[in-house]
Coordinates of C-alpha atoms in Angstrom, one line a residue:
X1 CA 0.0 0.0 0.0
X2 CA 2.4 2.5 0.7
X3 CA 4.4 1.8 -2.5
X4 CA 1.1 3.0 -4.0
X5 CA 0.8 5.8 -2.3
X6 CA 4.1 6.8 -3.0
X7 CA 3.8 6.6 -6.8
X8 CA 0.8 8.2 -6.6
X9 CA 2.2 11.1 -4.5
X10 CA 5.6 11.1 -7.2
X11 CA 3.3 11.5 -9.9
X12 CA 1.5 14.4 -8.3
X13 CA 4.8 16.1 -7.0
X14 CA 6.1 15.1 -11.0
X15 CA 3.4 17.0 -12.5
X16 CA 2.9 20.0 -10.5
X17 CA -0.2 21.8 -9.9
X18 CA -0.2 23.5 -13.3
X19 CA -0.4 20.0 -15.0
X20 CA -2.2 18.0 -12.8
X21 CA -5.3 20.7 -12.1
X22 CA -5.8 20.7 -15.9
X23 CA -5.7 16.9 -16.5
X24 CA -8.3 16.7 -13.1
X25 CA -11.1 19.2 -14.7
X26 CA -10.9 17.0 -18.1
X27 CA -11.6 14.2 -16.3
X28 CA -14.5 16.1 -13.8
X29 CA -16.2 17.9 -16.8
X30 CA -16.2 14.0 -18.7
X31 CA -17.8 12.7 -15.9
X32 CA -20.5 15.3 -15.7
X33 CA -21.4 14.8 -19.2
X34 CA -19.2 17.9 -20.8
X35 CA -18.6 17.0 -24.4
X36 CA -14.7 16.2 -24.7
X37 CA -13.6 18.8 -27.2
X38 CA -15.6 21.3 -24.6
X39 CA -13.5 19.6 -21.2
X40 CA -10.6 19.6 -23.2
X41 CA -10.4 23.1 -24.2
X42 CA -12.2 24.4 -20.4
X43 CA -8.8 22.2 -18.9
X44 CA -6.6 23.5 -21.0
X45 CA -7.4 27.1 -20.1
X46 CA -8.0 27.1 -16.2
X47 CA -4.4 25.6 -16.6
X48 CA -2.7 28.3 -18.1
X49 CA -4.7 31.0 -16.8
X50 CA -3.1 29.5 -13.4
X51 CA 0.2 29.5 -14.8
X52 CA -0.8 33.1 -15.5
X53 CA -1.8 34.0 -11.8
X54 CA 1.4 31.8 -10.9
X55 CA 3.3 34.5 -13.0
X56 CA 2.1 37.4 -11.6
X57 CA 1.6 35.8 -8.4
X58 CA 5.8 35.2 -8.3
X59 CA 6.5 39.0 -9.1
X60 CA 4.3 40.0 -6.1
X61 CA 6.0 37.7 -3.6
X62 CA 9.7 38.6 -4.6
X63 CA 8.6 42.1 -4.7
X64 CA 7.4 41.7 -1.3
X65 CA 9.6 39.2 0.2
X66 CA 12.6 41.5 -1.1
X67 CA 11.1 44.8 0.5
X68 CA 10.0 42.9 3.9
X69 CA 13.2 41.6 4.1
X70 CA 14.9 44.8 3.8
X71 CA 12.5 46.3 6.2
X72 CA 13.2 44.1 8.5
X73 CA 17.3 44.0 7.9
X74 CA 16.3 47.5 8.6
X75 CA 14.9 47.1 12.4
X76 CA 17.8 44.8 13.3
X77 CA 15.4 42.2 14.9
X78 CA 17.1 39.3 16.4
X79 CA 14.7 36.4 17.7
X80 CA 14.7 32.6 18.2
X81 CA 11.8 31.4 16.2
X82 CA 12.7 31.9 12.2
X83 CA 9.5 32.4 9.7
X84 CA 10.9 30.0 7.0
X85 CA 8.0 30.6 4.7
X86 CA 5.3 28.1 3.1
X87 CA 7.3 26.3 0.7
X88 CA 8.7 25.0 3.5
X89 CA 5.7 24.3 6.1
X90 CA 4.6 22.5 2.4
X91 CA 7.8 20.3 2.0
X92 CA 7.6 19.6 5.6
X93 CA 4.0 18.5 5.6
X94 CA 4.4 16.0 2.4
X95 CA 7.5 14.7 4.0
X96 CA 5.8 13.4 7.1
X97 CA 4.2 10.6 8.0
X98 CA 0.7 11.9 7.4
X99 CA 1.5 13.4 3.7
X100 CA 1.6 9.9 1.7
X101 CA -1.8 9.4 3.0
X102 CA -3.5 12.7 3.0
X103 CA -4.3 13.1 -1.1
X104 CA -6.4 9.8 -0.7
X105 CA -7.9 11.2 3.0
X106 CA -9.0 14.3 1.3
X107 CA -10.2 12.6 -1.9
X108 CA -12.2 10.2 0.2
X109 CA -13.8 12.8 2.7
X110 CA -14.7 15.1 -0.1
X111 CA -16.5 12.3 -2.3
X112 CA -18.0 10.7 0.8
X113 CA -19.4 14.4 2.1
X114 CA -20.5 14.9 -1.4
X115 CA -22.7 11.4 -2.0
X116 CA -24.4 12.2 1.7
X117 CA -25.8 15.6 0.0
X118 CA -23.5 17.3 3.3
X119 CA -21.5 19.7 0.9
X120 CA -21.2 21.6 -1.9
X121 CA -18.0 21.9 -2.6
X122 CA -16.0 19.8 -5.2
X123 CA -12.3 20.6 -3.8
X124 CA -10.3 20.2 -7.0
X125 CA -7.3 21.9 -5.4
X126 CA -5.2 18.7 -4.5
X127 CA -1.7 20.4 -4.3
X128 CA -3.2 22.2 -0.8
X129 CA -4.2 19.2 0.8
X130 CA -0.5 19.8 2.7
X131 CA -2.2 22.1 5.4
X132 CA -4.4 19.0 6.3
X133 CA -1.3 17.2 6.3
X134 CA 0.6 19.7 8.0
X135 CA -1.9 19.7 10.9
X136 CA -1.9 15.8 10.8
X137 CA 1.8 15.8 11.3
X138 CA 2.0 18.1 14.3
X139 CA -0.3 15.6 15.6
X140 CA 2.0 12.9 15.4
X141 CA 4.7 15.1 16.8
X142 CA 2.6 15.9 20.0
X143 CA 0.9 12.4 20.3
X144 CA 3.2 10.2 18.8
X145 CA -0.2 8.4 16.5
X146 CA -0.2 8.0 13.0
X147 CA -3.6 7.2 13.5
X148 CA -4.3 10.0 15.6
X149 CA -2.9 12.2 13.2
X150 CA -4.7 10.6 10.1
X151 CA -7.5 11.2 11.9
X152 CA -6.9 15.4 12.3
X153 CA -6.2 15.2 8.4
X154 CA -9.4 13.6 7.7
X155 CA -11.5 16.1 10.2
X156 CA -9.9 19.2 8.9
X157 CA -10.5 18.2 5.1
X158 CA -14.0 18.6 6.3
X159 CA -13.5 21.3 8.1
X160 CA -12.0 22.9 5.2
X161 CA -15.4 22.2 3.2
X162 CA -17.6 23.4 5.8
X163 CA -15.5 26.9 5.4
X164 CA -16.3 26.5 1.5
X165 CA -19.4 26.3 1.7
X166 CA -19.7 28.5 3.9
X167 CA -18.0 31.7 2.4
X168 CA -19.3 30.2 -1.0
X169 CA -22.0 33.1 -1.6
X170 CA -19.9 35.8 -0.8
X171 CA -17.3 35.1 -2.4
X172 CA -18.7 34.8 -6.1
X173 CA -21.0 38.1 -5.4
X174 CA -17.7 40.1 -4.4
X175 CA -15.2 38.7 -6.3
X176 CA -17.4 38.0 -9.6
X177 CA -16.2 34.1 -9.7
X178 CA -19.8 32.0 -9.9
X179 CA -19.8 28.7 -9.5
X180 CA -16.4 29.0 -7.1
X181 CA -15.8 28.3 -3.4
X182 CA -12.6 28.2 -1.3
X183 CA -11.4 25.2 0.4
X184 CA -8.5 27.3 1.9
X185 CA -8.0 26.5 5.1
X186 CA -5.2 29.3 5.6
X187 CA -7.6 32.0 4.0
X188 CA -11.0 30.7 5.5
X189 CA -9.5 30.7 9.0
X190 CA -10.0 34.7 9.3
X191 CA -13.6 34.8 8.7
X192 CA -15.1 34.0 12.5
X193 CA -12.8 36.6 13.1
X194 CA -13.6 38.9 10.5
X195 CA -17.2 38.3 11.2
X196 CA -16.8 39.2 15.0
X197 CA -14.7 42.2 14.8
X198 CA -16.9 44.0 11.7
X199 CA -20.0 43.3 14.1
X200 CA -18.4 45.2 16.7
X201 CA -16.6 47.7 14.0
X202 CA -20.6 48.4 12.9
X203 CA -21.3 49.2 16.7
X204 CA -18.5 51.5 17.4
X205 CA -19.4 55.5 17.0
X206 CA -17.0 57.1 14.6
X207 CA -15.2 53.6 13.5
X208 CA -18.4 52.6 11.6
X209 CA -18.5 55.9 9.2
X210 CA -15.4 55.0 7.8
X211 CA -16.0 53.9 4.4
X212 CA -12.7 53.2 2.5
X213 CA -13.6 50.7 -0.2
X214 CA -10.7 51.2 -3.4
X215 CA -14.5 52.8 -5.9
X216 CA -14.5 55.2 -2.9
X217 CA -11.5 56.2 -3.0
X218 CA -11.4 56.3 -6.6
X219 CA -14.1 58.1 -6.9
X220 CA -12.7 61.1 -4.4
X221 CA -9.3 60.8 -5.5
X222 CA -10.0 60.6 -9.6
X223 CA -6.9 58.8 -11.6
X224 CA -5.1 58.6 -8.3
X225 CA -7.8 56.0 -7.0
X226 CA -7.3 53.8 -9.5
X227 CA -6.1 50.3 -8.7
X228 CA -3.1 50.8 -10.6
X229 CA -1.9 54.1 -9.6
X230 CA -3.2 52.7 -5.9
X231 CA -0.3 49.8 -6.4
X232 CA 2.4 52.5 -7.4
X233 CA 2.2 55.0 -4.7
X234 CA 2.2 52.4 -2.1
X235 CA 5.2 50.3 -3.9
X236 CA 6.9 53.3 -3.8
X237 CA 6.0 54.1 0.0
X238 CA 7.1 51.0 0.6
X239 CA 10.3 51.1 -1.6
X240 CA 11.6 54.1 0.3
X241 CA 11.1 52.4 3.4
X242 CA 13.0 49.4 2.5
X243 CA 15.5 50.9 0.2
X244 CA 16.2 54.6 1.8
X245 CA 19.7 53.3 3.3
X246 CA 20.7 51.6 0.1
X247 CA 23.4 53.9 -0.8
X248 CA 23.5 56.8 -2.9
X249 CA 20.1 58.9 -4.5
X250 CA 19.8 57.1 -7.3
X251 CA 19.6 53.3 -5.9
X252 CA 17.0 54.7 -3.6
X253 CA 15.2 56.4 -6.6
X254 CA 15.2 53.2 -8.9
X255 CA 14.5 50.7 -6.0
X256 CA 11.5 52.7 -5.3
X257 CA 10.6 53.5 -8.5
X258 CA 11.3 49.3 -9.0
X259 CA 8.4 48.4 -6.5
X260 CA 5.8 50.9 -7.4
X261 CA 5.9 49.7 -11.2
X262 CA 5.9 45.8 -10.0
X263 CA 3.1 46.2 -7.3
X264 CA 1.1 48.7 -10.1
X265 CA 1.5 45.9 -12.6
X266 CA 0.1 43.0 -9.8
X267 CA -2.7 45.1 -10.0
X268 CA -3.6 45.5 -13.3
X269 CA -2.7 41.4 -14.5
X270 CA -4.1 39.9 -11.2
X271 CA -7.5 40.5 -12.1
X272 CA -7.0 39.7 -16.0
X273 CA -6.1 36.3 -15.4
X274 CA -8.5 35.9 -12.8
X275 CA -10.7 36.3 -15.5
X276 CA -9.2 34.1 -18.2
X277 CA -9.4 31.2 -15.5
X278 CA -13.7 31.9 -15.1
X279 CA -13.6 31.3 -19.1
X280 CA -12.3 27.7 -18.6
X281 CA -14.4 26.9 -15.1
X282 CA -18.1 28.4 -16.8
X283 CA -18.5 25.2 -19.1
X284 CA -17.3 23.0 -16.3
X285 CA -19.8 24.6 -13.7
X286 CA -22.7 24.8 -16.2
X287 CA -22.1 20.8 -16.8
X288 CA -21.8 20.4 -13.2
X289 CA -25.4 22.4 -12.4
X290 CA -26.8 20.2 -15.6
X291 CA -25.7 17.2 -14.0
X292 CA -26.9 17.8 -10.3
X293 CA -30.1 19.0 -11.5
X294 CA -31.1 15.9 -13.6
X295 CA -30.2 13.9 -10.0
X296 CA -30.7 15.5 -7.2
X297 CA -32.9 18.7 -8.6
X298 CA -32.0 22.2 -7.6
X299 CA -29.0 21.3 -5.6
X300 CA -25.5 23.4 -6.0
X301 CA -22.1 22.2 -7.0
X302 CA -19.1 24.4 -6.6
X303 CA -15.6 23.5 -7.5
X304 CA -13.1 24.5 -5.2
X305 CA -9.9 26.3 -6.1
X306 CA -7.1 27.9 -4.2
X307 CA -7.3 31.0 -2.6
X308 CA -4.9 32.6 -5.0
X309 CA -7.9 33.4 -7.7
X310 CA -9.0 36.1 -4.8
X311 CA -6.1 38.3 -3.7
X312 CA -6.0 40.1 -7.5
X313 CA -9.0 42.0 -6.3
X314 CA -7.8 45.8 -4.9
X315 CA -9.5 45.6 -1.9
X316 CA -7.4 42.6 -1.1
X317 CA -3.5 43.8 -2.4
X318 CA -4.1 47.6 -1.1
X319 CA -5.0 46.0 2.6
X320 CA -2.0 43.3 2.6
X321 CA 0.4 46.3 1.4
X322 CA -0.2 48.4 4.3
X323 CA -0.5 44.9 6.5
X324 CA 3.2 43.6 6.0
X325 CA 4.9 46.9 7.3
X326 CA 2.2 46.6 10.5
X327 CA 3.3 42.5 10.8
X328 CA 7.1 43.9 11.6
X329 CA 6.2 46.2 13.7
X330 CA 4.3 43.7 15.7
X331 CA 7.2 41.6 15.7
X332 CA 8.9 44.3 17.6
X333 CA 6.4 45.8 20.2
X334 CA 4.3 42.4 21.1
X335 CA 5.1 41.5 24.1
X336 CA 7.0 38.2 24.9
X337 CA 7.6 37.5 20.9
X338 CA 10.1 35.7 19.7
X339 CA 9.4 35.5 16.1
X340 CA 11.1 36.8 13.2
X341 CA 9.0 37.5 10.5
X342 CA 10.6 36.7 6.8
X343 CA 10.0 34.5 4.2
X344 CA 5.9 34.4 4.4
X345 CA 5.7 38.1 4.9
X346 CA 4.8 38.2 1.3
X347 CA 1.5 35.7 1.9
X348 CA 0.1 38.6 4.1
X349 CA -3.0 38.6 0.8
X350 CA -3.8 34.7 1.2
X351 CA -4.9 35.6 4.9
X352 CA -6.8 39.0 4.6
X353 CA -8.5 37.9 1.1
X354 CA -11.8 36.4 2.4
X355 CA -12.2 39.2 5.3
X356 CA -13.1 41.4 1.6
X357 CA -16.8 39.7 1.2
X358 CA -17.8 40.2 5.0
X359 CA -16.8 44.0 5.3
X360 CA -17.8 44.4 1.5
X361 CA -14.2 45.7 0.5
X362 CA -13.4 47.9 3.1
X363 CA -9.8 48.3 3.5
X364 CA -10.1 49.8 6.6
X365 CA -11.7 47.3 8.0
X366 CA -9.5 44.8 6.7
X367 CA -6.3 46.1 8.0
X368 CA -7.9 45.6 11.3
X369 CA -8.9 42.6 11.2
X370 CA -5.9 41.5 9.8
X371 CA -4.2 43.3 12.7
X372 CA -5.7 41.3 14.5
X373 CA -5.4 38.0 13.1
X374 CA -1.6 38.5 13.0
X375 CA -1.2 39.5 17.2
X376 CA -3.1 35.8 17.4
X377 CA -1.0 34.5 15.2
X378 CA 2.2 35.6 16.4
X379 CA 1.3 33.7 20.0
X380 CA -0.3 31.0 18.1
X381 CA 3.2 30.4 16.1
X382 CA 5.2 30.4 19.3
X383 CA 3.0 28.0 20.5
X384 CA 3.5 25.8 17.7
X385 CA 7.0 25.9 16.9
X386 CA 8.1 22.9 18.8
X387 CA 5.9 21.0 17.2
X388 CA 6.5 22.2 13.5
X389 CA 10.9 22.0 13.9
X390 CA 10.3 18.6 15.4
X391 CA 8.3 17.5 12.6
X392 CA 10.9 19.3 10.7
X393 CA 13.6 17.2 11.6
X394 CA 11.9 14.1 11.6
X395 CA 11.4 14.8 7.4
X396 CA 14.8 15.7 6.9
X397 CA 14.2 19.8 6.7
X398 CA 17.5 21.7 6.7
X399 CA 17.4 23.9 9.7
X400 CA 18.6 27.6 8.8
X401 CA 21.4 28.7 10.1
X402 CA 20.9 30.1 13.9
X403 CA 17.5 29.3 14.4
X404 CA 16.7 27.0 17.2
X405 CA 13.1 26.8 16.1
X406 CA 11.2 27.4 13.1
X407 CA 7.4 28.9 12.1
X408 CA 5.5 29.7 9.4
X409 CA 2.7 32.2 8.7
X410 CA 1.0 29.6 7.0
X411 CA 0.2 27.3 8.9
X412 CA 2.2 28.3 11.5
X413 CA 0.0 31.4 12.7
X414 CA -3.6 29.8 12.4
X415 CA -5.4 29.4 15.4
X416 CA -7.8 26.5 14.2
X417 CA -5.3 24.0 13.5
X418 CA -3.8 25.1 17.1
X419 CA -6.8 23.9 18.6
X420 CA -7.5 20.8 16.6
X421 CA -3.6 20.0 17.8
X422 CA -4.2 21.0 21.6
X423 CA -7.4 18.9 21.4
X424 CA -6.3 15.9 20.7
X425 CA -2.5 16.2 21.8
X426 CA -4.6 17.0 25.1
X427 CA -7.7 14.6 25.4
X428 CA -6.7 11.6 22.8
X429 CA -9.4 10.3 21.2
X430 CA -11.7 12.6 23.5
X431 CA -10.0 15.5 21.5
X432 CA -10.5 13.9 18.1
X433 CA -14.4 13.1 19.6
X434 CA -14.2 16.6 20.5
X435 CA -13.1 18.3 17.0
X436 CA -15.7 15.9 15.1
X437 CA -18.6 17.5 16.9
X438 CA -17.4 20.5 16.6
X439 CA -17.3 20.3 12.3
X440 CA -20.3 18.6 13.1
X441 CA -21.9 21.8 14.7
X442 CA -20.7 23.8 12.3
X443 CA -21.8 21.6 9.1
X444 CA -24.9 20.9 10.7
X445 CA -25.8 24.8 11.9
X446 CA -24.7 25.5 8.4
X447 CA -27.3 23.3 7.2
X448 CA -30.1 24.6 9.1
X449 CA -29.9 28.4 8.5
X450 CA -27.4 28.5 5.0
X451 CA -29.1 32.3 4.6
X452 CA -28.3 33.6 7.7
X453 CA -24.9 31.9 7.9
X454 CA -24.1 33.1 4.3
X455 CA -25.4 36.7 4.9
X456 CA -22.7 37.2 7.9
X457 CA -20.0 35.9 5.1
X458 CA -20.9 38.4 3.0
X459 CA -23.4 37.1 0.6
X460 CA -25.4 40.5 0.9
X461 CA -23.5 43.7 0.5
X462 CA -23.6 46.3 3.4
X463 CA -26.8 48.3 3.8
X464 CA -26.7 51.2 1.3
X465 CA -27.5 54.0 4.8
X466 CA -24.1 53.0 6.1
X467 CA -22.5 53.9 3.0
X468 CA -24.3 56.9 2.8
X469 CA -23.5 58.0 6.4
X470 CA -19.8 57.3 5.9
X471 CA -19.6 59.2 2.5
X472 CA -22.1 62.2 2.8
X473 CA -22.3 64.0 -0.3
X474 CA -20.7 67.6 -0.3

């Protein structure tokens, strides 16, 4: 069995998610009676339109990672606990025990949760099955299971579909992708928060008339509002900050100038391959709707794609832009930290993206809650660190230089797989009892009240009077 598995996990790591996600919607849009020429062609272009977003995607987190880094060269922070960045937290995670097994866990809860009529969600986005993994091996670091840790794989592949469906409505209405859900776990993990915090944000006197959505601010500001222009003043705020002891005038100048252009451009292509990927998935969503309908009448079938389609929107790169420069300086005034943010500064859009729908693309808003999110994570990743640079070493990970322990933002920093871990490295099968009634709760609660539940995820835009209060016309 697990020479099987380890073919099978060869081929996927062979192929690459570029590859393999075409070849899996040919097969899906076969099966749900697609005609071939029609799967073929709806494959071929969510693949490259991915290899698009991967494109634009990699000049983003350079850009990023190069000014974060620089920023925080800048601070001269010196702590314990290294950030060495997803790729990493990935490797780690398909290296343990748990990550030969977890493409067939997530396969099998995803299918099973689909023939019981208990989701929606068709999770096509194999490659991220590492966070279950990820969570499943810090399980078998604390517990020393396999079984236990198979089993917190399993749970939070469901969990992750509950989230999907969940945030399903909200996220086609803002970000115009129908027929789309996200089975992220490291983007879907902010919206309890993001929920909780713009209740409260609605409540506040003074807080709640601040209306800073990027057609707001486009529409007050004029060609300086636009997305594009948006990108290049902050890249070159953000430039200086990094670059401004660089050397002479004109290092400073082009560095600047270097950032501004990059981020503008991340702005404008984001968005235009976003785009070129809904042309491939509308054929494969109107097959799947044809074929639902025909057996199970008026019920909904989304298929699930990374996170990555989202953060093109300007709502989403405006809000992480102002977010990484806010993540150092919580690394330096939080008390009792010992991280050092690095490598997955640049992710700082995967985590805010789905806050967008809830608070209906207000950036202020999402800056706070993103705030937020990180001052949990940062205590949440020291928590975890143990675990992750033991399960580290146990897969062979080279250790950088002077770190004792290592983090990540994802997954490091989410609090959800921090309690599935403290459950069951805790209680034992209690914990894992414990976790399944929570999904449970949540699948179920779904279930019983989707409008409700959907509305607080942002399937409704904000009232049009809170606009109007925020923004009174002069």
């Amino acid at each position: 069995m697990d020479s099987i598995l380890t073919a099978f996990k060869g081929v996927v790591d062979t192929l690459g998610a570029t590859v393999l996600l075409p070849i899996i919607i040919f097969v899906i849009a076969l099966v749900l009676g697609a005609k071939p020429g029609r799967a073929f062609r709806a494959g071929l272009t969510i693949g490259i339109a991915f290899i698009g977003i991967n494109l634009v995607l990699g000049l983003m987190l350079t850009t990023l990672g190069e000014v974060a880094q620089a920023i925080v060269k800048n601070t001269g922070i010196q702590r314990d606990i290294v950030d060495v960045g997803w790729p990493s937290a990935a490797a780690i995670a398909f290296g343990s025990s748990v990550g030969l097994w977890v493409i067939p866990i997530g396969i099998l809860v995803n299918v099973a949760l689909l023939l019981a009529g208990l989701t929606r969600t068709l999770n096509v986005d194999v490659w991220n099955f590492w966070h279950f993994a990820f969570v499943g091996s810090l399980v078998v670091a604390a517990t020393g299971s396999l079984g236990y840790g198979l089993m917190a794989a399993a749970l939070m592949a469901a969990l992750s579909l509950v989230l999907a469906d969940w945030t399903a409505k909200g996220v086609q209405r803002f970000y115009g992708v129908p027929g789309v859900s996200v089975p992220h776990l490291a983007s879907a993990q902010i919206v309890p928060i993001a929920i909780g915090l713009n209740w409260l944000m609605d409540r506040i006197p003074g807080i709640n008339n601040i209306q800073l959505d990027t057609d707001t601010v486009q529409k007050r500001l004029g060609v300086f509002g636009e997305p594009i222009v948006l990108g290049l003043i902050i890249g070159l705020i953000l430039g200086f900050a990094a670059y401004y002891n660089a050397g002479d005038a004109g290092t400073v100048i082009s560095q600047s100038l270097k950032t501004g252009i990059n981020l503008a451009a991340v702005m404008l292509l984001l968005p235009r391959m976003v785009k070129i990927l809904m042309e491939g998935l509308i054929p494969v969503s109107e097959a799947a709707r044809e074929f639902v309908q025909k057996r199970a009448g008026n019920r909904e079938i989304n298929v699930g794609l990374d996170s990555a389609i989202l953060i093109g929107h300007p709502a989403a790169i405006a809000s992480s832009l102002v977010l990484v420069p806010v993540a150092i300086l919580l690394s330096i005034i939080l008390p009792g930290n010992r991280i050092i943010l690095f490598a997955d500064l640049a992710v700082i859009p995967f985590i805010v993206a789905m806050a967008a729908p809830i608070v209906n693309g207000n950036v202020f808003r999402m800056i706070v809650i993103g705030t937020v999110t990180l001052i949990v994570g940062f205590y949440v990743g020291m928590a975890l660190s143990p675990l992750m640079t033991s399960t580290a070493q146990t897969a062979g990970f080279q250790m950088p230089a002077n770190a004792t322990l290592i983090t990540s933002v994802v997954d490091g920093f989410l609090y959800i797989p921090y309690l599935v871990i403290s459950a069951i490295s805790a209680l034992g099968l209690l914990g894992v009892g414990i976790v399944l009634v929570a999904v449970l709760a949540l699948l179920f609660g779904f279930r019983a009240a989707p409008r409700a539940w959907e509305r607080a995820a942002g399937a409704e835009p904000e009232e049009p009077v809170v606009q109007t209060r925020a923004m009174p016309a002069e």
